[in-house]
Short mmCIF file of C-alpha atoms in Angstrom, two decimals:
data_model
loop_
_atom_site.label_atom_id
_atom_site.label_comp_id
_atom_site.label_asym_id
_atom_site.label_seq_id
_atom_site.Cartn_x
_atom_site.Cartn_y
_atom_site.Cartn_z
CA MET A 306 7.80 -90.66 176.07
CA SER A 307 7.23 -93.94 175.69
CA GLU A 308 10.01 -96.23 175.23
CA GLN A 309 8.79 -97.13 171.46
CA SER A 310 9.09 -93.59 170.37
CA THR A 311 12.91 -93.52 170.84
CA VAL A 312 13.54 -96.61 169.23
CA GLY A 313 15.81 -96.39 165.94
CA ARG A 314 16.33 -92.55 166.64
CA ARG A 315 19.52 -91.52 166.26
CA PRO A 316 21.32 -89.07 169.14
CA ARG A 317 21.84 -85.67 168.57
CA LYS A 318 25.58 -84.85 167.64
CA ARG A 319 26.94 -82.66 169.80
CA THR A 320 28.86 -79.60 168.26
CA THR A 321 31.96 -78.66 169.68
CA SER A 322 33.81 -75.32 169.77
CA ASP A 323 36.49 -77.00 167.15
CA ASP A 324 33.74 -78.10 164.94
CA THR A 325 32.52 -74.77 164.64
CA ARG A 326 35.60 -73.46 163.94
CA ALA A 327 36.43 -75.55 161.28
CA ALA A 328 33.08 -75.07 159.86
CA ILE A 329 33.66 -71.17 159.69
CA ALA A 330 36.84 -71.79 158.02
CA ASP A 331 35.96 -74.20 155.67
CA ALA A 332 32.82 -71.95 154.68
CA LEU A 333 35.32 -69.05 154.17
CA LEU A 334 37.67 -71.31 152.20
CA ASP A 335 35.09 -72.55 150.06
CA LEU A 336 33.68 -68.91 149.52
CA ILE A 337 37.47 -67.64 148.19
CA THR A 338 37.92 -70.92 146.23
CA CYS A 339 34.75 -70.01 144.25
CA GLY A 340 35.83 -66.51 143.48
CA ASN A 341 34.28 -64.51 146.21
CA LEU A 342 37.99 -63.32 147.47
CA GLN A 343 36.49 -60.82 150.17
CA PRO A 344 33.26 -62.44 151.59
CA SER A 345 31.49 -60.43 154.30
CA ARG A 346 30.93 -61.97 157.92
CA ASP A 347 27.30 -62.21 156.91
CA GLU A 348 28.50 -64.64 153.78
CA ILE A 349 30.69 -66.49 155.99
CA ALA A 350 27.99 -67.09 158.75
CA ARG A 351 25.38 -68.20 156.24
CA ARG A 352 27.71 -70.78 154.64
CA ALA A 353 28.73 -72.25 157.82
CA GLY A 354 25.37 -72.30 159.05
CA VAL A 355 26.06 -70.24 162.15
CA ALA A 356 25.01 -66.88 163.72
CA ARG A 357 27.28 -63.97 162.19
CA ARG A 358 28.17 -62.89 165.97
CA THR A 359 29.75 -66.75 166.21
CA VAL A 360 32.10 -65.68 163.71
CA PHE A 361 33.44 -62.53 165.43
CA LEU A 362 33.37 -65.09 168.68
CA HIS A 363 35.71 -67.68 167.09
CA PHE A 364 37.64 -65.22 165.07
CA ASN A 365 38.25 -61.97 166.39
CA ASN A 366 41.53 -60.91 164.60
CA THR A 367 42.60 -62.06 161.25
CA GLU A 368 45.82 -63.71 162.48
CA SER A 369 43.51 -66.24 163.98
CA MET A 370 41.59 -66.69 160.71
CA TYR A 371 44.82 -67.24 158.92
CA ALA A 372 45.76 -70.34 161.07
CA ALA A 373 42.42 -71.88 160.38
CA LEU A 374 42.72 -71.22 156.95
CA VAL A 375 46.28 -72.63 156.81
CA LYS A 376 44.93 -75.88 158.76
CA ARG A 377 42.30 -76.72 156.29
CA GLN A 378 44.14 -75.87 153.18
CA GLU A 379 47.19 -77.50 153.92
CA PRO A 380 45.68 -81.12 153.47
CA ARG A 381 43.98 -80.15 150.32
CA VAL A 382 47.03 -79.02 148.73
CA ALA A 383 49.10 -81.97 150.40
CA SER A 384 46.61 -84.41 148.10
CA LEU A 385 47.42 -82.51 145.02
CA ILE A 386 51.27 -83.01 145.20
CA VAL A 387 51.66 -86.59 143.99
CA PRO A 388 55.15 -87.71 143.91
CA ILE A 389 56.16 -88.58 140.46
CA SER A 390 57.71 -92.02 140.12
CA ARG A 391 61.43 -91.74 138.98
CA GLU A 392 61.05 -94.91 136.69
CA MET A 393 59.17 -93.29 134.23
CA PRO A 394 60.94 -91.80 131.35
CA ILE A 395 62.20 -88.47 131.72
CA THR A 396 60.09 -86.62 129.21
CA GLN A 397 56.85 -87.87 131.01
CA ARG A 398 58.21 -86.81 134.34
CA ILE A 399 58.61 -83.40 132.87
CA ILE A 400 54.81 -82.98 131.17
CA ALA A 401 53.69 -84.60 134.50
CA LEU A 402 55.39 -82.11 136.78
CA ALA A 403 54.11 -78.96 134.66
CA GLU A 404 50.52 -80.30 134.56
CA GLN A 405 50.55 -81.31 138.13
CA ARG A 406 51.94 -77.60 139.26
CA ASP A 407 49.26 -76.31 136.97
CA HIS A 408 46.42 -78.09 138.47
CA LEU A 409 47.64 -77.05 142.07
CA TYR A 410 48.24 -73.31 141.41
CA SER A 411 44.66 -73.05 139.78
CA THR A 412 43.33 -74.74 142.90
CA ILE A 413 45.17 -72.33 145.43
CA ALA A 414 45.16 -69.20 143.16
CA ASN A 415 41.81 -67.53 144.39
CA LEU A 416 43.64 -67.96 148.21
CA ARG A 417 46.56 -66.77 147.37
CA ARG A 418 45.05 -63.54 145.61
CA ALA A 419 42.56 -63.11 148.38
CA VAL A 420 45.31 -62.76 150.95
CA ARG A 421 47.89 -60.99 148.88
CA TYR A 422 46.19 -58.03 148.71
CA ALA A 423 44.82 -58.22 152.68
CA PRO A 424 46.55 -55.20 154.53
CA ASP A 425 48.14 -57.32 157.36
CA ALA A 426 49.13 -60.60 154.93
CA HIS A 427 52.42 -59.46 154.42
CA SER A 428 53.26 -59.29 158.22
CA SER A 429 51.45 -62.21 158.95
CA PRO A 430 53.98 -65.16 160.38
CA THR A 431 51.49 -67.74 159.89
CA LEU A 432 51.20 -67.20 156.37
CA ALA A 433 54.97 -66.67 156.18
CA LYS A 434 55.42 -70.16 158.02
CA SER A 435 52.83 -71.69 155.33
CA TYR A 436 54.28 -70.31 152.33
CA GLU A 437 58.04 -71.53 153.56
CA HIS A 438 56.75 -74.79 153.98
CA LEU A 439 54.76 -75.54 150.61
CA ARG A 440 58.27 -73.88 149.10
CA ARG A 441 60.09 -76.49 150.70
CA VAL A 442 57.52 -79.58 149.77
CA LEU A 443 57.96 -78.61 145.67
CA ASP A 444 61.59 -77.65 145.92
CA ARG A 445 62.03 -81.47 147.18
CA GLN A 446 59.59 -82.55 144.68
CA VAL A 447 61.92 -81.47 141.82
CA ARG A 448 64.73 -82.58 143.07
CA GLU A 449 63.58 -85.85 143.71
CA THR A 450 61.60 -86.27 140.38
CA PHE A 451 65.15 -85.39 138.64
CA ALA A 452 67.79 -86.39 140.93
CA SER A 453 69.65 -88.72 138.24
CA GLU A 454 69.25 -85.76 135.46
CA LEU A 455 70.66 -82.90 137.76
CA ARG A 456 73.29 -85.38 139.08
CA ASP A 457 74.87 -85.45 135.48
CA LEU A 458 74.93 -81.57 134.90
CA PRO A 459 77.62 -79.62 135.10
CA ARG A 460 76.22 -77.12 137.07
CA PRO A 461 73.22 -78.85 138.94
CA LEU A 462 72.64 -76.27 141.91
CA ALA A 463 72.12 -73.45 138.97
CA ALA A 464 69.97 -75.93 136.85
CA LEU A 465 67.83 -76.64 140.08
CA GLN A 466 67.27 -72.74 141.31
CA ARG A 467 66.16 -72.18 137.60
CA ILE A 468 63.58 -75.08 137.20
CA GLU A 469 62.23 -73.96 140.97
CA LEU A 470 61.84 -70.62 139.75
CA ALA A 471 59.88 -71.60 136.56
CA THR A 472 57.56 -73.93 138.07
CA SER A 473 56.93 -71.52 141.30
CA PHE A 474 53.73 -70.06 142.07
CA GLU A 475 54.64 -66.76 140.99
CA SER A 476 56.11 -67.68 137.64
CA TRP A 477 52.63 -69.19 136.69
CA HIS A 478 50.71 -66.27 138.11
CA ASN A 479 52.40 -64.25 136.65
CA MET A 480 52.25 -65.68 132.79
CA VAL A 481 48.45 -66.71 133.90
CA THR A 482 47.45 -63.09 135.18
CA HIS A 483 49.64 -60.44 134.04
CA GLN A 484 50.54 -62.13 130.66
CA ARG A 485 47.12 -63.45 130.23
CA LEU A 486 48.40 -66.89 128.66
CA PRO A 487 46.06 -69.83 128.11
CA ARG A 488 46.93 -72.57 130.91
CA THR A 489 47.73 -74.80 127.92
CA ALA A 490 50.35 -72.27 126.77
CA VAL A 491 51.50 -71.97 130.51
CA VAL A 492 52.25 -75.75 131.18
CA SER A 493 54.01 -75.83 127.30
CA HIS A 494 56.22 -72.91 129.01
CA ILE A 495 57.17 -74.56 131.90
CA VAL A 496 57.78 -77.95 129.74
CA VAL A 497 60.26 -75.95 127.53
CA ILE A 498 62.27 -74.64 130.71
CA LEU A 499 62.18 -78.23 132.18
CA ARG A 500 63.93 -79.84 129.11
CA ARG A 501 66.07 -77.08 128.20
CA GLU A 502 67.35 -77.22 132.05
CA LEU A 503 67.89 -81.06 132.28
CA GLY A 504 68.96 -81.32 128.70
CA VAL A 505 66.15 -83.13 126.98
CA SER A 506 65.39 -82.39 123.21
CA ALA A 507 61.99 -81.00 122.07
CA SER A 508 61.71 -83.85 119.78
CA ALA A 509 61.47 -86.01 122.73
CA VAL A 510 58.88 -84.20 124.65
CA GLY A 511 56.73 -83.88 121.77
CA ALA A 512 56.96 -87.37 121.01
CA THR A 513 55.17 -88.03 124.08
CA ARG A 514 52.21 -85.64 124.27
#
């Protein structure tokens, strides 16, 4: 081969084992997010651009698959949890939190549904740790967003617990899936609960919407 024929040619990028695992995990995550809650190994392989046996080679048990999913999903989730400035009026903070939780939960809903009914999901230490981490992050966001208002309440801990319940994925999922409420109604319900717990009048919230 002549020297000229190699000019301008990019060196082939070497694919590592970690790259392949990441591609498979991303393929599974994308399929689930798009609504395919139980994708086959063939579908995962096609999406990832690898052979079917490669999927088995890298993920020979469900716990390793859960670990890869969590590793790929957590940065996506973190990008959706945006700090809400305490300089904003309380009414705007209430609406911002309700809308942010709705967007977050709608984004992760299919993945939560997919693992919810997996036979070994309830005994997975990886998933349990991930769920607990997310719960702590979201609870901290509530405490930080409404810190001054919670301090002024006669029973701040009780109010905080009710707010955390109302803004949890489980409550959102119940309203969307079981009560079949449109998401706009779900956001409105969360706003109502927040304003009641924080002592904000309905007219004050309504004036900002």
